């Protein structure tokens, strides 16, 4: 499972990534949708090794608020949480 977001972080003048204070939600949604379409098109160009058929992928999209944070102490991982994340996950898994 991969998570893609748009309009959430941006590289600052100091070279580090920062959370964006304001963004255009419509633009962010359109950018994520365009990425999903491109990802689906690119997957079709990769043949499955055992059948030679094009690779098929499932994509779930949803917009809305979410919370982020690091999980774990030995090997911390960044993750996103919230109803938007849960809805997109359910859409992908039931496609």
The first five atom37 places (N, CA, C, CB, O) and aatype in JSON, in Angstrom:
{
  "aatype": [20, 20, 20, 20, 20, 20, 20, 20, 20, 20, 20, 20, 20, 20, 20, 20, 20, 20, 20, 20, 20, 20, 20, 20, 20, 20, 20, 20, 20, 20, 20, 20, 20, 20, 20, 20, 20, 20, 20, 20, 20, 20, 20, 20, 20, 20, 20, 20, 20, 20, 20, 20, 20, 20, 20, 20, 20, 20, 20, 20, 20, 20, 20, 20, 20, 20, 20, 20, 20, 20, 20, 20, 20, 20, 20, 20, 20, 20, 20, 20, 20, 20, 20, 20, 20, 20, 20, 20, 20, 20, 20, 20, 20, 20, 20],
  "atom_mask": [
    [1, 1, 1, 1, 1],
    [1, 1, 1, 1, 1],
    [1, 1, 1, 1, 1],
    [1, 1, 1, 1, 1],
    [1, 1, 1, 1, 1],
    [1, 1, 1, 1, 1],
    [1, 1, 1, 1, 1],
    [1, 1, 1, 1, 1],
    [1, 1, 1, 1, 1],
    [1, 1, 1, 1, 1],
    [1, 1, 1, 1, 1],
    [1, 1, 1, 1, 1],
    [1, 1, 1, 1, 1],
    [1, 1, 1, 1, 1],
    [1, 1, 1, 1, 1],
    [1, 1, 1, 1, 1],
    [1, 1, 1, 1, 1],
    [1, 1, 1, 1, 1],
    [1, 1, 1, 1, 1],
    [1, 1, 1, 1, 1],
    [1, 1, 1, 1, 1],
    [1, 1, 1, 1, 1],
    [1, 1, 1, 1, 1],
    [1, 1, 1, 1, 1],
    [1, 1, 1, 1, 1],
    [1, 1, 1, 1, 1],
    [1, 1, 1, 1, 1],
    [1, 1, 1, 1, 1],
    [1, 1, 1, 1, 1],
    [1, 1, 1, 1, 1],
    [1, 1, 1, 1, 1],
    [1, 1, 1, 1, 1],
    [1, 1, 1, 1, 1],
    [1, 1, 1, 1, 1],
    [1, 1, 1, 1, 1],
    [1, 1, 1, 1, 1],
    [1, 1, 1, 1, 1],
    [1, 1, 1, 1, 1],
    [1, 1, 1, 1, 1],
    [1, 1, 1, 1, 1],
    [1, 1, 1, 1, 1],
    [1, 1, 1, 1, 1],
    [1, 1, 1, 1, 1],
    [1, 1, 1, 1, 1],
    [1, 1, 1, 1, 1],
    [1, 1, 1, 1, 1],
    [1, 1, 1, 1, 1],
    [1, 1, 1, 1, 1],
    [1, 1, 1, 1, 1],
    [1, 1, 1, 1, 1],
    [1, 1, 1, 1, 1],
    [1, 1, 1, 1, 1],
    [1, 1, 1, 1, 1],
    [1, 1, 1, 1, 1],
    [1, 1, 1, 1, 1],
    [1, 1, 1, 1, 1],
    [1, 1, 1, 1, 1],
    [1, 1, 1, 1, 1],
    [1, 1, 1, 1, 1],
    [1, 1, 1, 1, 1],
    [1, 1, 1, 1, 1],
    [1, 1, 1, 1, 1],
    [1, 1, 1, 1, 1],
    [1, 1, 1, 1, 1],
    [1, 1, 1, 1, 1],
    [1, 1, 1, 1, 1],
    [1, 1, 1, 1, 1],
    [1, 1, 1, 1, 1],
    [1, 1, 1, 1, 1],
    [1, 1, 1, 1, 1],
    [1, 1, 1, 1, 1],
    [1, 1, 1, 1, 1],
    [1, 1, 1, 1, 1],
    [1, 1, 1, 1, 1],
    [1, 1, 1, 1, 1],
    [1, 1, 1, 1, 1],
    [1, 1, 1, 1, 1],
    [1, 1, 1, 1, 1],
    [1, 1, 1, 1, 1],
    [1, 1, 1, 1, 1],
    [1, 1, 1, 1, 1],
    [1, 1, 1, 1, 1],
    [1, 1, 1, 1, 1],
    [1, 1, 1, 1, 1],
    [1, 1, 1, 1, 1],
    [1, 1, 1, 1, 1],
    [1, 1, 1, 1, 1],
    [1, 1, 1, 1, 1],
    [1, 1, 1, 1, 1],
    [1, 1, 1, 1, 1],
    [1, 1, 1, 1, 1],
    [1, 1, 1, 1, 1],
    [1, 1, 1, 1, 1],
    [1, 1, 1, 1, 1],
    [1, 1, 1, 1, 1]
  ],
  "atom_positions": [
    [[0.84, -1.17, 0.0], [0.0, 0.0, 0.0], [0.89, 1.24, 0.0], [-0.96, -0.01, 1.22], [1.81, 1.35, 0.82]],
    [[0.63, 2.16, -0.89], [1.37, 3.41, -0.95], [0.4, 4.56, -0.77], [2.13, 3.54, -2.29], [-0.75, 4.5, -1.21]],
    [[0.86, 5.6, -0.12], [0.05, 6.79, 0.12], [0.66, 7.95, -0.64], [-0.06, 7.1, 1.66], [1.87, 8.19, -0.57]],
    [[-0.18, 8.68, -1.36], [0.27, 9.85, -2.11], [-0.54, 11.04, -1.62], [0.12, 9.65, -3.65], [-1.76, 10.95, -1.48]],
    [[0.13, 12.14, -1.37], [-0.58, 13.35, -0.98], [-0.03, 14.53, -1.76], [-0.47, 13.6, 0.54], [1.12, 14.51, -2.21]],
    [[-0.85, 15.53, -1.92], [-0.43, 16.75, -2.63], [-0.86, 17.94, -1.79], [-1.05, 16.83, -4.07], [-1.92, 17.93, -1.17]],
    [[-0.03, 18.95, -1.77], [-0.38, 20.16, -1.04], [-0.11, 20.07, 0.44], [-1.8, 20.5, -1.26], [-0.55, 20.93, 1.2]],
    [[0.6, 19.02, 0.89], [0.82, 18.84, 2.32], [2.19, 19.34, 2.75], [0.67, 17.38, 2.68], [2.31, 20.04, 3.76]],
    [[3.22, 18.98, 2.0], [4.57, 19.42, 2.36], [5.22, 20.12, 1.17], [5.43, 18.22, 2.82], [4.85, 19.91, 0.01]],
    [[6.19, 20.94, 1.5], [6.88, 21.73, 0.47], [8.31, 21.96, 0.96], [6.14, 23.1, 0.19], [8.55, 22.09, 2.16]],
    [[9.25, 22.02, 0.03], [10.63, 22.28, 0.4], [10.8, 23.77, 0.69], [11.6, 21.82, -0.71], [10.46, 24.62, -0.14]],
    [[11.33, 24.07, 1.87], [11.54, 25.46, 2.26], [12.86, 26.01, 1.74], [11.49, 25.6, 3.76], [13.64, 25.29, 1.12]],
    [[13.11, 27.27, 2.0], [14.35, 27.92, 1.56], [15.57, 27.31, 2.23], [14.3, 29.41, 1.85], [16.68, 27.4, 1.7]],
    [[15.37, 26.69, 3.4], [16.48, 26.07, 4.11], [16.81, 24.67, 3.59], [16.17, 25.99, 5.59], [17.74, 24.03, 4.07]],
    [[16.03, 24.19, 2.6], [16.27, 22.87, 2.02], [15.52, 21.75, 2.7], [17.73, 22.57, 2.05], [15.52, 20.62, 2.21]],
    [[14.88, 22.03, 3.83], [14.12, 21.01, 4.55], [12.65, 21.04, 4.14], [14.24, 21.22, 6.07], [12.16, 22.04, 3.62]],
    [[11.97, 19.92, 4.36], [10.55, 19.85, 4.04], [9.74, 20.44, 5.2], [10.12, 18.38, 3.77], [10.05, 20.21, 6.36]],
    [[8.7, 21.2, 4.86], [7.84, 21.85, 5.84], [6.38, 21.58, 5.5], [8.13, 23.37, 5.89], [6.03, 21.37, 4.33]],
    [[5.52, 21.59, 6.51], [4.09, 21.47, 6.3], [3.58, 22.79, 5.72], [3.34, 21.1, 7.62], [3.91, 23.86, 6.22]],
    [[2.77, 22.68, 4.68], [2.21, 23.88, 4.05], [1.04, 24.37, 4.9], [1.75, 23.58, 2.58], [0.17, 23.59, 5.27]],
    [[1.03, 25.65, 5.2], [-0.03, 26.23, 6.03], [-1.37, 26.27, 5.28], [0.36, 27.64, 6.48], [-2.4, 25.91, 5.83]],
    [[-1.33, 26.71, 4.02], [-2.56, 26.78, 3.22], [-2.27, 26.22, 1.83], [-3.09, 28.24, 3.13], [-1.15, 26.32, 1.32]],
    [[-3.3, 25.65, 1.23], [-3.17, 25.15, -0.14], [-4.56, 25.09, -0.75], [-2.48, 23.74, -0.17], [-5.56, 25.22, -0.06]],
    [[-4.6, 24.89, -2.05], [-5.87, 24.79, -2.78], [-6.28, 23.32, -2.81], [-5.74, 25.37, -4.24], [-5.66, 22.54, -3.53]],
    [[-7.31, 22.92, -2.05], [-7.71, 21.51, -2.01], [-8.09, 20.95, -3.38], [-8.87, 21.35, -1.07], [-7.82, 19.78, -3.65]],
    [[-8.7, 21.76, -4.23], [-9.08, 21.28, -5.57], [-7.83, 20.95, -6.37], [-9.93, 22.34, -6.31], [-7.76, 19.91, -7.03]],
    [[-6.83, 21.84, -6.33], [-5.58, 21.59, -7.05], [-4.89, 20.34, -6.51], [-4.64, 22.81, -6.93], [-4.38, 19.53, -7.28]],
    [[-4.88, 20.17, -5.2], [-4.25, 19.0, -4.6], [-4.94, 17.71, -5.06], [-4.28, 19.09, -3.06], [-4.28, 16.74, -5.41]],
    [[-6.27, 17.71, -5.05], [-7.03, 16.53, -5.48], [-6.77, 16.22, -6.96], [-8.54, 16.73, -5.24], [-6.61, 15.05, -7.32]],
    [[-6.73, 17.24, -7.79], [-6.47, 17.04, -9.23], [-5.08, 16.47, -9.46], [-6.64, 18.36, -10.0], [-4.89, 15.63, -10.34]],
    [[-4.08, 16.93, -8.68], [-2.72, 16.43, -8.83], [-2.62, 14.97, -8.42], [-1.75, 17.27, -7.99], [-1.93, 14.19, -9.08]],
    [[-3.3, 14.59, -7.34], [-3.27, 13.19, -6.9], [-4.0, 12.31, -7.92], [-3.91, 13.04, -5.5], [-3.55, 11.2, -8.21]],
    [[-5.13, 12.79, -8.46], [-5.88, 12.03, -9.46], [-5.05, 11.82, -10.72], [-7.19, 12.74, -9.8], [-5.05, 10.73, -11.3]],
    [[-4.34, 12.87, -11.17], [-3.49, 12.75, -12.35], [-2.37, 11.73, -12.11], [-2.88, 14.13, -12.73], [-2.04, 10.95, -12.99]],
    [[-1.81, 11.74, -10.9], [-0.77, 10.77, -10.57], [-1.33, 9.35, -10.6], [-0.16, 11.07, -9.18], [-0.69, 8.44, -11.12]],
    [[-2.52, 9.16, -10.05], [-3.14, 7.82, -10.03], [-3.39, 7.32, -11.45], [-4.47, 7.86, -9.24], [-3.14, 6.15, -11.75]],
    [[-3.88, 8.2, -12.34], [-4.1, 7.79, -13.73], [-2.79, 7.42, -14.41], [-4.79, 8.92, -14.51], [-2.73, 6.42, -15.13]],
    [[-1.75, 8.2, -14.18], [-0.44, 7.89, -14.77], [0.12, 6.59, -14.21], [0.54, 9.04, -14.51], [0.72, 5.81, -14.95]],
    [[-0.08, 6.36, -12.92], [0.4, 5.13, -12.3], [-0.32, 3.91, -12.89], [0.21, 5.18, -10.77], [0.31, 2.89, -13.15]],
    [[-1.62, 4.01, -13.09], [-2.38, 2.91, -13.68], [-1.93, 2.65, -15.12], [-3.89, 3.21, -13.65], [-1.81, 1.5, -15.54]],
    [[-1.68, 3.71, -15.86], [-1.22, 3.55, -17.25], [0.17, 2.92, -17.3], [-1.21, 4.91, -17.98], [0.43, 2.07, -18.14]],
    [[1.05, 3.34, -16.4], [2.41, 2.79, -16.37], [2.39, 1.32, -15.97], [3.3, 3.59, -15.41], [3.18, 0.53, -16.49]],
    [[1.51, 0.95, -15.05], [1.43, -0.46, -14.61], [1.06, -1.37, -15.78], [0.4, -0.61, -13.46], [1.53, -2.51, -15.85]],
    [[0.23, -0.9, -16.68], [-0.19, -1.72, -17.83], [0.96, -2.05, -18.77], [-1.27, -1.0, -18.6], [0.87, -3.0, -19.56]],
    [[2.04, -1.27, -18.7], [3.18, -1.52, -19.58], [4.13, -2.57, -19.01], [3.94, -0.23, -19.83], [5.08, -2.98, -19.68]],
    [[3.89, -3.01, -17.78], [4.75, -4.0, -17.12], [4.08, -5.36, -17.2], [5.05, -3.61, -15.63], [3.01, -5.55, -16.62]],
    [[4.67, -6.32, -17.9], [4.04, -7.65, -17.98], [4.27, -8.47, -16.71], [4.59, -8.42, -19.2], [5.33, -8.39, -16.08]],
    [[3.26, -9.25, -16.34], [3.41, -10.17, -15.21], [4.37, -11.27, -15.64], [2.01, -10.78, -14.77], [4.23, -11.8, -16.74]],
    [[5.36, -11.63, -14.81], [6.38, -12.58, -15.23], [5.85, -13.99, -15.52], [7.43, -12.67, -14.19], [6.4, -14.69, -16.37]],
    [[4.79, -14.41, -14.84], [4.3, -15.78, -15.02], [3.26, -15.92, -16.12], [3.72, -16.28, -13.73], [3.06, -17.03, -16.63]],
    [[2.59, -14.82, -16.51], [1.56, -14.93, -17.54], [1.83, -14.04, -18.76], [0.21, -14.57, -16.96], [1.31, -14.29, -19.84]],
    [[2.64, -13.01, -18.57], [2.89, -12.08, -19.66], [1.79, -11.05, -19.83], [3.08, -12.82, -20.93], [1.9, -10.16, -20.68]],
    [[0.72, -11.15, -19.03], [-0.38, -10.18, -19.1], [0.03, -8.87, -18.44], [-1.66, -10.76, -18.44], [0.92, -8.85, -17.59]],
    [[-0.62, -7.77, -18.83], [-0.3, -6.48, -18.21], [-0.6, -6.51, -16.71], [-1.09, -5.34, -18.88], [-1.55, -7.16, -16.26]],
    [[0.21, -5.8, -15.94], [0.0, -5.69, -14.5], [-1.25, -4.87, -14.23], [1.23, -5.06, -13.8], [-1.46, -3.83, -14.84]],
    [[-2.07, -5.35, -13.32], [-3.28, -4.63, -12.91], [-3.1, -4.17, -11.47], [-4.56, -5.53, -13.05], [-2.64, -4.93, -10.62]],
    [[-3.46, -2.92, -11.2], [-3.38, -2.4, -9.84], [-4.72, -1.81, -9.45], [-2.25, -1.34, -9.71], [-5.52, -1.44, -10.3]],
    [[-4.96, -1.71, -8.13], [-6.17, -1.09, -7.61], [-5.78, 0.21, -6.92], [-6.93, -2.04, -6.62], [-4.76, 0.28, -6.24]],
    [[-6.58, 1.23, -7.12], [-6.29, 2.55, -6.56], [-7.53, 3.06, -5.84], [-5.83, 3.55, -7.66], [-8.63, 3.02, -6.39]],
    [[-7.35, 3.53, -4.61], [-8.44, 4.16, -3.86], [-8.09, 5.62, -3.62], [-8.7, 3.42, -2.51], [-6.97, 5.92, -3.2]],
    [[-9.02, 6.52, -3.88], [-8.79, 7.95, -3.69], [-9.84, 8.53, -2.76], [-8.8, 8.69, -5.03], [-11.02, 8.19, -2.86]],
    [[-9.41, 9.41, -1.88], [-10.33, 10.14, -1.03], [-9.63, 11.4, -0.56], [-10.81, 9.29, 0.19], [-8.41, 11.39, -0.37]],
    [[-10.36, 12.48, -0.38], [-9.75, 13.72, 0.09], [-10.33, 14.08, 1.45], [-9.96, 14.86, -0.92], [-11.46, 13.72, 1.78]],
    [[-9.56, 14.8, 2.21], [-10.02, 15.25, 3.51], [-8.88, 15.37, 4.5], [-11.07, 14.32, 4.04], [-7.72, 15.14, 4.15]],
    [[-9.22, 15.72, 5.73], [-8.18, 15.92, 6.74], [-7.55, 14.62, 7.2], [-8.75, 16.65, 7.93], [-8.17, 13.56, 7.14]],
    [[-6.32, 14.72, 7.65], [-5.62, 13.57, 8.22], [-4.6, 14.07, 9.22], [-4.95, 12.72, 7.11], [-4.28, 15.26, 9.26]],
    [[-4.1, 13.16, 10.02], [-3.08, 13.46, 11.02], [-1.85, 12.63, 10.69], [-3.59, 13.17, 12.47], [-1.98, 11.49, 10.23]],
    [[-0.68, 13.18, 10.91], [0.54, 12.45, 10.62], [1.35, 12.26, 11.9], [1.37, 13.17, 9.56], [1.17, 12.97, 12.89]],
    [[2.25, 11.28, 11.84], [3.12, 11.06, 12.98], [4.09, 9.94, 12.72], [2.31, 10.76, 14.21], [3.97, 9.2, 11.75]],
    [[5.07, 9.83, 13.62], [6.05, 8.74, 13.56], [5.58, 7.6, 14.46], [7.46, 9.23, 13.98], [5.14, 7.83, 15.58]],
    [[5.69, 6.38, 13.95], [5.29, 5.18, 14.68], [6.54, 4.36, 14.94], [4.22, 4.36, 13.9], [7.33, 4.12, 14.03]],
    [[6.71, 3.91, 16.17], [7.81, 3.02, 16.51], [8.99, 3.76, 17.11], [8.27, 2.28, 15.3], [9.16, 4.96, 16.91]],
    [[9.8, 3.01, 17.87], [10.98, 3.61, 18.49], [12.28, 3.05, 17.92], [10.94, 3.39, 19.99], [13.27, 3.78, 17.81]],
    [[12.3, 1.78, 17.56], [13.52, 1.2, 16.98], [13.74, 1.65, 15.54], [13.47, -0.31, 17.04], [14.83, 2.06, 15.17]],
    [[12.69, 1.55, 14.74], [12.75, 1.94, 13.34], [11.52, 2.81, 13.05], [12.8, 0.68, 12.39], [10.54, 2.32, 12.5]],
    [[11.57, 4.09, 13.42], [10.39, 4.95, 13.25], [9.95, 5.04, 11.79], [10.68, 6.35, 13.78], [10.77, 5.14, 10.88]],
    [[8.64, 5.0, 11.6], [8.06, 5.13, 10.26], [7.02, 6.24, 10.3], [7.42, 3.79, 9.78], [6.24, 6.36, 11.24]],
    [[7.03, 7.06, 9.25], [6.06, 8.13, 9.11], [4.76, 7.55, 8.59], [6.58, 9.25, 8.17], [4.78, 6.74, 7.67]],
    [[3.64, 7.96, 9.16], [2.36, 7.45, 8.69], [1.29, 8.53, 8.78], [1.94, 6.21, 9.5], [1.45, 9.52, 9.5]],
    [[0.21, 8.33, 8.04], [-0.94, 9.23, 8.05], [-2.16, 8.49, 8.59], [-1.22, 9.8, 6.62], [-2.35, 7.31, 8.29]],
    [[-2.97, 9.18, 9.37], [-4.15, 8.58, 10.0], [-5.36, 9.47, 9.79], [-3.9, 8.33, 11.5], [-5.23, 10.67, 9.58]],
    [[-6.54, 8.87, 9.84], [-7.78, 9.63, 9.79], [-8.81, 8.96, 8.91], [-7.51, 11.02, 9.27], [-8.53, 7.97, 8.23]],
    [[-10.02, 9.5, 8.94], [-11.12, 8.93, 8.15], [-10.81, 8.94, 6.66], [-12.4, 9.71, 8.41], [-11.2, 8.01, 5.95]],
    [[-10.12, 9.96, 6.19], [-9.77, 10.02, 4.76], [-8.89, 8.84, 4.38], [-9.06, 11.34, 4.43], [-9.08, 8.24, 3.32]],
    [[-7.94, 8.51, 5.24], [-7.04, 7.39, 4.97], [-7.81, 6.07, 5.0], [-5.88, 7.37, 6.0], [-7.62, 5.22, 4.14]],
    [[-8.68, 5.91, 5.98], [-9.46, 4.68, 6.11], [-10.39, 4.49, 4.91], [-10.28, 4.69, 7.41], [-10.52, 3.37, 4.4]],
    [[-11.02, 5.57, 4.46], [-11.94, 5.48, 3.32], [-11.19, 5.09, 2.05], [-12.67, 6.81, 3.11], [-11.65, 4.22, 1.31]],
    [[-10.05, 5.72, 1.79], [-9.26, 5.38, 0.6], [-8.8, 3.94, 0.66], [-8.05, 6.32, 0.47], [-8.79, 3.25, -0.36]],
    [[-8.41, 3.48, 1.83], [-7.97, 2.08, 1.98], [-9.11, 1.11, 1.69], [-7.42, 1.83, 3.41], [-8.91, 0.1, 1.02]],
    [[-10.3, 1.42, 2.19], [-11.44, 0.56, 1.91], [-11.81, 0.57, 0.43], [-12.64, 1.0, 2.75], [-12.18, -0.47, -0.12]],
    [[-11.71, 1.73, -0.21], [-12.03, 1.82, -1.64], [-11.06, 0.95, -2.45], [-11.97, 3.31, -2.13], [-11.47, 0.27, -3.39]],
    [[-9.79, 0.99, -2.09], [-8.78, 0.21, -2.81], [-8.99, -1.28, -2.59], [-7.37, 0.61, -2.37], [-8.88, -2.06, -3.54]],
    [[-9.3, -1.69, -1.37], [-9.4, -3.1, -1.05], [-10.68, -3.75, -1.58], [-9.31, -3.3, 0.43], [-10.75, -4.98, -1.68]],
    [[-11.68, -2.95, -1.91], [-12.95, -3.54, -2.4], [-13.15, -3.29, -3.89], [-14.13, -2.97, -1.63], [-14.22, -3.57, -4.42]],
    [[-12.12, -2.78, -4.55], [-12.25, -2.47, -5.99], [-12.39, -3.75, -6.8], [-11.04, -1.66, -6.5], [-12.5, -3.7, -8.02]]
  ]
}
